[in-house]
PDB file of C-alpha atoms in Angstrom:
ATOM      1  CA  MET V   1     164.274-126.546  92.578  1.00 77.00           C
ATOM      2  CA  LEU V   2     167.352-124.865  91.165  1.00 88.00           C
ATOM      3  CA  LYS V   3     170.739-126.554  91.501  1.00 91.00           C
ATOM      4  CA  ILE V   4     173.230-123.636  91.942  1.00 97.00           C
ATOM      5  CA  ALA V   5     176.864-123.492  92.683  1.00 97.00           C
ATOM      6  CA  VAL V   6     178.926-120.461  93.922  1.00 98.00           C
ATOM      7  CA  CYS V   7     182.714-120.595  93.461  1.00 98.00           C
ATOM      8  CA  ASP V   8     185.121-118.048  94.816  1.00 97.00           C
ATOM      9  CA  ASP V   9     188.410-118.016  96.964  1.00 94.00           C
ATOM     10  CA  GLU V  10     187.194-115.206  99.040  1.00 94.00           C
ATOM     11  CA  LYS V  11     185.269-116.547 102.026  1.00 95.00           C
ATOM     12  CA  ILE V  12     183.366-113.374 102.565  1.00 95.00           C
ATOM     13  CA  ILE V  13     182.211-112.972  98.973  1.00 95.00           C
ATOM     14  CA  LEU V  14     181.424-116.717  98.940  1.00 96.00           C
ATOM     15  CA  GLU V  15     179.078-116.537 101.895  1.00 96.00           C
ATOM     16  CA  GLN V  16     177.628-113.181 100.838  1.00 97.00           C
ATOM     17  CA  ILE V  17     176.544-114.514  97.422  1.00 97.00           C
ATOM     18  CA  LYS V  18     175.236-117.702  98.956  1.00 96.00           C
ATOM     19  CA  ARG V  19     172.917-115.570 101.217  1.00 97.00           C
ATOM     20  CA  TYR V  20     171.728-113.613  98.258  1.00 97.00           C
ATOM     21  CA  VAL V  21     170.864-116.754  96.399  1.00 96.00           C
ATOM     22  CA  GLU V  22     169.176-118.400  99.249  1.00 94.00           C
ATOM     23  CA  ALA V  23     166.920-115.378  99.622  1.00 94.00           C
ATOM     24  CA  PHE V  24     165.913-115.699  96.079  1.00 94.00           C
ATOM     25  CA  GLU V  25     162.012-116.334  95.484  1.00 90.00           C
ATOM     26  CA  VAL V  26     162.696-119.723  93.764  1.00 87.00           C
ATOM     27  CA  PRO V  27     163.731-122.528  95.848  1.00 83.00           C
ATOM     28  CA  SER V  28     167.366-123.548  95.341  1.00 88.00           C
ATOM     29  CA  SER V  29     169.867-125.751  96.735  1.00 88.00           C
ATOM     30  CA  VAL V  30     173.342-123.969  96.856  1.00 95.00           C
ATOM     31  CA  ASP V  31     176.777-125.629  97.022  1.00 96.00           C
ATOM     32  CA  VAL V  32     179.933-123.445  97.750  1.00 97.00           C
ATOM     33  CA  TYR V  33     183.419-124.078  96.408  1.00 97.00           C
ATOM     34  CA  HIS V  34     186.592-122.275  97.359  1.00 97.00           C
ATOM     35  CA  SER V  35     188.490-123.164  94.217  1.00 97.00           C
ATOM     36  CA  GLY V  36     187.940-124.149  90.594  1.00 96.00           C
ATOM     37  CA  GLU V  37     189.665-127.351  91.427  1.00 97.00           C
ATOM     38  CA  GLY V  38     186.962-128.178  94.015  1.00 97.00           C
ATOM     39  CA  LEU V  39     184.245-127.399  91.561  1.00 97.00           C
ATOM     40  CA  LEU V  40     185.495-129.580  88.865  1.00 96.00           C
ATOM     41  CA  MET V  41     186.394-132.636  91.102  1.00 95.00           C
ATOM     42  CA  SER V  42     182.818-132.418  92.508  1.00 93.00           C
ATOM     43  CA  GLY V  43     181.657-133.888  89.243  1.00 88.00           C
ATOM     44  CA  ARG V  44     178.105-132.365  89.823  1.00 90.00           C
ATOM     45  CA  HIS V  45     175.957-130.723  87.101  1.00 89.00           C
ATOM     46  CA  TYR V  46     174.280-127.439  88.058  1.00 93.00           C
ATOM     47  CA  ASP V  47     171.585-125.197  86.502  1.00 92.00           C
ATOM     48  CA  ILE V  48     173.614-121.977  87.530  1.00 96.00           C
ATOM     49  CA  ILE V  49     177.121-121.381  88.532  1.00 97.00           C
ATOM     50  CA  PHE V  50     178.430-117.977  90.046  1.00 97.00           C
ATOM     51  CA  LEU V  51     182.025-118.092  89.241  1.00 96.00           C
ATOM     52  CA  ASP V  52     185.027-115.760  90.266  1.00 94.00           C
ATOM     53  CA  ILE V  53     187.680-115.411  87.612  1.00 91.00           C
ATOM     54  CA  ASP V  54     190.900-114.450  89.556  1.00 89.00           C
ATOM     55  CA  MET V  55     191.317-117.317  91.810  1.00 92.00           C
ATOM     56  CA  GLN V  56     194.447-119.106  93.012  1.00 90.00           C
ATOM     57  CA  GLY V  57     195.103-122.468  91.068  1.00 92.00           C
ATOM     58  CA  ILE V  58     192.866-122.898  88.130  1.00 94.00           C
ATOM     59  CA  ASN V  59     191.182-119.493  87.296  1.00 92.00           C
ATOM     60  CA  GLY V  60     187.465-119.049  86.503  1.00 92.00           C
ATOM     61  CA  ILE V  61     188.079-119.056  82.684  1.00 91.00           C
ATOM     62  CA  GLU V  62     189.955-122.279  82.672  1.00 93.00           C
ATOM     63  CA  THR V  63     187.227-123.711  85.011  1.00 95.00           C
ATOM     64  CA  ALA V  64     184.546-122.757  82.669  1.00 93.00           C
ATOM     65  CA  ARG V  65     186.220-124.187  79.600  1.00 91.00           C
ATOM     66  CA  ARG V  66     186.606-127.576  81.336  1.00 93.00           C
ATOM     67  CA  ILE V  67     182.944-127.528  82.412  1.00 94.00           C
ATOM     68  CA  ARG V  68     181.847-126.737  78.931  1.00 89.00           C
ATOM     69  CA  ARG V  69     183.473-130.151  77.757  1.00 85.00           C
ATOM     70  CA  SER V  70     180.597-131.858  79.297  1.00 84.00           C
ATOM     71  CA  ASP V  71     178.016-129.367  80.024  1.00 87.00           C
ATOM     72  CA  LYS V  72     176.869-126.895  77.428  1.00 83.00           C
ATOM     73  CA  LYS V  73     173.551-125.826  79.056  1.00 86.00           C
ATOM     74  CA  VAL V  74     174.617-124.518  82.615  1.00 93.00           C
ATOM     75  CA  LYS V  75     174.361-120.898  83.053  1.00 95.00           C
ATOM     76  CA  ILE V  76     177.766-119.506  84.153  1.00 95.00           C
ATOM     77  CA  ILE V  77     177.579-115.928  85.687  1.00 95.00           C
ATOM     78  CA  TYR V  78     181.008-114.434  86.506  1.00 93.00           C
ATOM     79  CA  VAL V  79     181.434-112.363  89.573  1.00 91.00           C
ATOM     80  CA  THR V  80     184.878-110.434  89.422  1.00 87.00           C
ATOM     81  CA  GLY V  81     186.731-107.608  90.629  1.00 84.00           C
ATOM     82  CA  TYR V  82     188.214-107.070  87.003  1.00 72.00           C
ATOM     83  CA  ASN V  83     186.389-105.591  83.955  1.00 70.00           C
ATOM     84  CA  ASP V  84     189.081-106.821  81.402  1.00 64.00           C
ATOM     85  CA  PHE V  85     187.966-110.429  81.369  1.00 60.00           C
ATOM     86  CA  ALA V  86     184.727-109.808  79.417  1.00 58.00           C
ATOM     87  CA  SER V  87     185.916-111.105  76.043  1.00 59.00           C
ATOM     88  CA  SER V  88     187.342-114.239  77.580  1.00 64.00           C
ATOM     89  CA  ALA V  89     184.053-114.813  79.457  1.00 61.00           C
ATOM     90  CA  PHE V  90     182.171-114.698  76.135  1.00 62.00           C
ATOM     91  CA  SER V  91     184.552-117.318  74.785  1.00 66.00           C
ATOM     92  CA  VAL V  92     183.152-119.857  77.248  1.00 78.00           C
ATOM     93  CA  HIS V  93     179.478-118.683  76.544  1.00 82.00           C
ATOM     94  CA  ALA V  94     179.124-116.999  79.942  1.00 87.00           C
ATOM     95  CA  PHE V  95     175.465-116.053  80.732  1.00 91.00           C
ATOM     96  CA  GLY V  96     176.286-112.981  82.796  1.00 89.00           C
ATOM     97  CA  TYR V  97     179.218-110.877  84.118  1.00 89.00           C
ATOM     98  CA  LEU V  98     179.045-108.890  87.319  1.00 91.00           C
ATOM     99  CA  LEU V  99     181.561-106.586  88.832  1.00 91.00           C
ATOM    100  CA  LYS V 100     182.326-106.839  92.604  1.00 92.00           C
ATOM    101  CA  PRO V 101     181.053-105.486  94.984  1.00 92.00           C
ATOM    102  CA  VAL V 102     177.721-107.045  94.069  1.00 94.00           C
ATOM    103  CA  LYS V 103     174.341-106.342  95.603  1.00 96.00           C
ATOM    104  CA  GLN V 104     171.401-108.758  96.266  1.00 97.00           C
ATOM    105  CA  GLU V 105     169.397-107.177  93.554  1.00 96.00           C
ATOM    106  CA  GLN V 106     171.969-107.796  90.930  1.00 96.00           C
ATOM    107  CA  ILE V 107     172.278-111.454  91.914  1.00 97.00           C
ATOM    108  CA  HIS V 108     168.444-111.793  91.800  1.00 97.00           C
ATOM    109  CA  ARG V 109     168.129-110.036  88.499  1.00 96.00           C
ATOM    110  CA  GLN V 110     170.681-112.492  86.981  1.00 95.00           C
ATOM    111  CA  LEU V 111     168.706-115.568  88.543  1.00 96.00           C
ATOM    112  CA  ARG V 112     165.505-114.266  87.112  1.00 94.00           C
ATOM    113  CA  GLU V 113     166.967-113.924  83.704  1.00 93.00           C
ATOM    114  CA  ALA V 114     168.551-117.370  83.886  1.00 92.00           C
ATOM    115  CA  VAL V 115     165.195-118.836  84.928  1.00 89.00           C
ATOM    116  CA  SER V 116     163.373-117.122  82.149  1.00 88.00           C
ATOM    117  CA  TYR V 117     165.983-118.117  79.595  1.00 84.00           C
ATOM    118  CA  THR V 118     165.802-121.827  80.659  1.00 78.00           C
ATOM    119  CA  GLU V 119     162.047-121.843  80.429  1.00 72.00           C
ATOM    120  CA  GLN V 120     162.268-120.449  76.768  1.00 70.00           C
ATOM    121  CA  GLU V 121     165.058-122.319  75.497  1.00 66.00           C
ATOM    122  CA  ALA V 122     164.289-124.258  72.411  1.00 58.00           C
ATOM    123  CA  PRO V 123     164.589-128.022  72.562  1.00 71.00           C
ATOM    124  CA  VAL V 124     167.763-129.779  71.255  1.00 76.00           C
ATOM    125  CA  GLN V 125     168.036-129.234  67.354  1.00 88.00           C
ATOM    126  CA  THR V 126     169.402-132.121  65.537  1.00 94.00           C
ATOM    127  CA  VAL V 127     170.328-132.805  61.894  1.00 96.00           C
ATOM    128  CA  ARG V 128     170.408-136.165  60.393  1.00 96.00           C
ATOM    129  CA  PHE V 129     173.448-137.511  58.640  1.00 97.00           C
ATOM    130  CA  GLU V 130     173.895-140.878  56.613  1.00 96.00           C
ATOM    131  CA  THR V 131     177.385-141.883  58.017  1.00 97.00           C
ATOM    132  CA  GLU V 132     179.594-144.847  57.316  1.00 96.00           C
ATOM    133  CA  SER V 133     178.360-146.360  60.747  1.00 94.00           C
ATOM    134  CA  GLY V 134     174.700-145.705  59.969  1.00 95.00           C
ATOM    135  CA  ILE V 135     172.118-142.843  60.123  1.00 96.00           C
ATOM    136  CA  LYS V 136     172.868-140.364  62.941  1.00 95.00           C
ATOM    137  CA  ASP V 137     170.726-137.663  64.402  1.00 95.00           C
ATOM    138  CA  LEU V 138     173.383-135.214  65.762  1.00 95.00           C
ATOM    139  CA  ASP V 139     172.900-132.262  68.080  1.00 92.00           C
ATOM    140  CA  ILE V 140     173.873-129.100  66.184  1.00 94.00           C
ATOM    141  CA  LYS V 141     175.651-127.508  69.256  1.00 87.00           C
ATOM    142  CA  GLU V 142     177.788-130.634  69.881  1.00 90.00           C
ATOM    143  CA  ILE V 143     179.301-130.488  66.301  1.00 96.00           C
ATOM    144  CA  TYR V 144     182.643-128.585  66.257  1.00 96.00           C
ATOM    145  CA  TYR V 145     183.396-128.722  62.500  1.00 98.00           C
ATOM    146  CA  PHE V 146     183.217-130.682  59.204  1.00 98.00           C
ATOM    147  CA  GLU V 147     186.556-131.544  57.393  1.00 98.00           C
ATOM    148  CA  TYR V 148     186.968-132.852  53.996  1.00 98.00           C
ATOM    149  CA  LEU V 149     189.756-135.537  54.108  1.00 97.00           C
ATOM    150  CA  ASP V 150     190.698-138.488  51.916  1.00 95.00           C
ATOM    151  CA  ARG V 151     187.562-137.722  49.834  1.00 95.00           C
ATOM    152  CA  LYS V 152     185.265-138.185  52.714  1.00 97.00           C
ATOM    153  CA  ILE V 153     183.687-135.672  55.149  1.00 98.00           C
ATOM    154  CA  GLN V 154     184.616-136.010  58.722  1.00 98.00           C
ATOM    155  CA  ILE V 155     182.188-134.766  61.403  1.00 98.00           C
ATOM    156  CA  LYS V 156     184.036-133.829  64.553  1.00 97.00           C
ATOM    157  CA  THR V 157     181.694-133.931  67.493  1.00 94.00           C
ATOM    158  CA  ASP V 158     181.647-134.209  71.295  1.00 83.00           C
ATOM    159  CA  ALA V 159     180.784-137.936  70.864  1.00 85.00           C
ATOM    160  CA  GLY V 160     183.618-138.665  68.408  1.00 92.00           C
ATOM    161  CA  ILE V 161     184.221-138.587  64.643  1.00 97.00           C
ATOM    162  CA  TYR V 162     181.792-139.571  61.964  1.00 97.00           C
ATOM    163  CA  ARG V 163     182.627-140.033  58.260  1.00 98.00           C
ATOM    164  CA  LEU V 164     180.207-139.733  55.217  1.00 97.00           C
ATOM    165  CA  LYS V 165     180.378-139.333  51.460  1.00 96.00           C
ATOM    166  CA  GLY V 166     179.550-135.919  49.924  1.00 96.00           C
ATOM    167  CA  SER V 167     180.836-132.399  48.902  1.00 97.00           C
ATOM    168  CA  ILE V 168     182.082-129.996  51.532  1.00 98.00           C
ATOM    169  CA  THR V 169     180.598-127.168  49.669  1.00 97.00           C
ATOM    170  CA  MET V 170     177.226-128.634  49.637  1.00 97.00           C
ATOM    171  CA  MET V 171     177.637-129.401  53.434  1.00 98.00           C
ATOM    172  CA  ALA V 172     178.458-125.764  54.123  1.00 97.00           C
ATOM    173  CA  GLU V 173     175.264-124.758  52.130  1.00 97.00           C
ATOM    174  CA  LYS V 174     173.237-127.284  54.211  1.00 97.00           C
ATOM    175  CA  MET V 175     174.634-125.941  57.527  1.00 97.00           C
ATOM    176  CA  GLU V 176     174.732-122.260  56.985  1.00 96.00           C
ATOM    177  CA  LYS V 177     171.291-121.789  58.530  1.00 95.00           C
ATOM    178  CA  TYR V 178     172.383-123.438  61.787  1.00 94.00           C
ATOM    179  CA  GLY V 179     175.360-120.974  62.285  1.00 95.00           C
ATOM    180  CA  PHE V 180     178.093-122.884  60.301  1.00 97.00           C
ATOM    181  CA  CYS V 181     180.449-121.087  58.051  1.00 97.00           C
ATOM    182  CA  MET V 182     183.264-122.144  55.535  1.00 98.00           C
ATOM    183  CA  PRO V 183     186.728-120.603  56.621  1.00 98.00           C
ATOM    184  CA  HIS V 184     188.642-122.880  54.241  1.00 98.00           C
ATOM    185  CA  LYS V 185     187.843-124.785  51.206  1.00 97.00           C
ATOM    186  CA  SER V 186     188.232-127.962  53.471  1.00 98.00           C
ATOM    187  CA  PHE V 187     186.370-127.040  56.543  1.00 98.00           C
ATOM    188  CA  VAL V 188     183.013-125.995  57.793  1.00 98.00           C
ATOM    189  CA  VAL V 189     183.007-124.833  61.328  1.00 98.00           C
ATOM    190  CA  ASN V 190     180.102-124.348  63.930  1.00 96.00           C
ATOM    191  CA  LEU V 191     180.560-120.592  65.013  1.00 94.00           C
ATOM    192  CA  TYR V 192     178.924-121.492  68.287  1.00 88.00           C
ATOM    193  CA  GLN V 193     182.064-123.675  69.103  1.00 90.00           C
ATOM    194  CA  VAL V 194     184.667-121.105  68.066  1.00 90.00           C
ATOM    195  CA  LYS V 195     186.690-120.142  71.169  1.00 85.00           C
ATOM    196  CA  SER V 196     189.136-117.742  69.722  1.00 88.00           C
ATOM    197  CA  LEU V 197     190.614-116.423  66.421  1.00 93.00           C
ATOM    198  CA  LYS V 198     194.170-115.290  66.143  1.00 93.00           C
ATOM    199  CA  GLY V 199     195.597-114.425  62.669  1.00 94.00           C
ATOM    200  CA  TYR V 200     194.633-117.371  60.465  1.00 96.00           C
ATOM    201  CA  ASP V 201     194.141-119.821  63.194  1.00 97.00           C
ATOM    202  CA  ILE V 202     190.690-120.644  64.532  1.00 96.00           C
ATOM    203  CA  THR V 203     190.837-122.430  67.847  1.00 93.00           C
ATOM    204  CA  MET V 204     187.698-124.558  68.721  1.00 91.00           C
ATOM    205  CA  MET V 205     186.141-125.304  71.954  1.00 84.00           C
ATOM    206  CA  ASP V 206     187.741-128.770  72.099  1.00 85.00           C
ATOM    207  CA  GLY V 207     191.223-127.226  71.446  1.00 87.00           C
ATOM    208  CA  SER V 208     191.477-128.262  67.837  1.00 94.00           C
ATOM    209  CA  VAL V 209     192.784-125.508  65.383  1.00 97.00           C
ATOM    210  CA  VAL V 210     191.153-124.913  61.994  1.00 98.00           C
ATOM    211  CA  PRO V 211     192.900-122.780  59.315  1.00 98.00           C
ATOM    212  CA  LEU V 212     191.434-119.817  57.938  1.00 98.00           C
ATOM    213  CA  SER V 213     192.265-119.013  54.397  1.00 97.00           C
ATOM    214  CA  GLN V 214     193.211-115.548  53.439  1.00 96.00           C
ATOM    215  CA  LYS V 215     190.721-115.556  50.541  1.00 96.00           C
ATOM    216  CA  LYS V 216     187.795-116.261  53.153  1.00 97.00           C
ATOM    217  CA  SER V 217     189.256-114.156  56.101  1.00 97.00           C
ATOM    218  CA  VAL V 218     187.075-111.096  55.615  1.00 96.00           C
ATOM    219  CA  GLU V 219     183.753-112.917  55.071  1.00 96.00           C
ATOM    220  CA  PHE V 220     184.504-115.274  58.074  1.00 97.00           C
ATOM    221  CA  ARG V 221     185.457-112.554  60.401  1.00 95.00           C
ATOM    222  CA  GLU V 222     182.203-110.645  59.533  1.00 95.00           C
ATOM    223  CA  LYS V 223     180.002-113.578  60.065  1.00 94.00           C
ATOM    224  CA  LEU V 224     181.682-114.671  63.274  1.00 93.00           C
ATOM    225  CA  SER V 225     181.375-110.954  64.643  1.00 91.00           C
ATOM    226  CA  SER V 226     177.811-111.005  63.677  1.00 90.00           C
ATOM    227  CA  PHE V 227     177.184-114.209  65.290  1.00 87.00           C
ATOM    228  CA  LEU V 228     178.860-113.204  68.562  1.00 79.00           C
ATOM    229  CA  ALA V 229     176.859-109.939  68.659  1.00 73.00           C
ATOM    230  CA  ARG V 230     173.635-111.907  68.503  1.00 72.00           C
ATOM    231  CA  GLN V 231     174.677-114.043  71.569  1.00 60.00           C
ATOM    232  CA  ILE V 232     175.260-111.061  73.877  1.00 49.00           C
TER     233      ILE V 232
END
């Protein structure tokens, strides 16, 4: 059974989407929330979330960012009356983007795609590192970046920071095939975890900021654009 949440501060829209989801061919349990705060406070994990963007209080983009801190797998489908939030939606790895008013078939199409993607998703991919605290098998998607600091490589992850000996350049070569890129001589970042790029500041999903050197700017921007295009 699918676990689905619908979050919208318009009662009519909320009830409408709930009816559409309940009419889907795959059995589902549906929870409804009138605000981003309510969804976050529930502490529940879902397979799919239909999420409004322009809500009172915490908007849908910020709600999704907070959800992503603990849940990288949930499929977030935005349902909104505005079409100028698309770029922000992709920054939180949104699965879909629907404009109001929505029809039942649109909701069902998104649900079918979400179910199909879930069934075909590759298992967690890990890479082994020999760190100062022992051998660690780290989920690639949970790594934010590598930083060369005090003659050691620091690995910034969801679970914390790990340190190991080595060359940051060799680390960049090792991780390139997993979607990592070197924007600065001291950093290697996970393109999957990039939230935004403004000027020469790369903001990661955890809020940390990584510098982009002028020398590597063109190459990094091209690789990031190519990576994002493959995610759409």
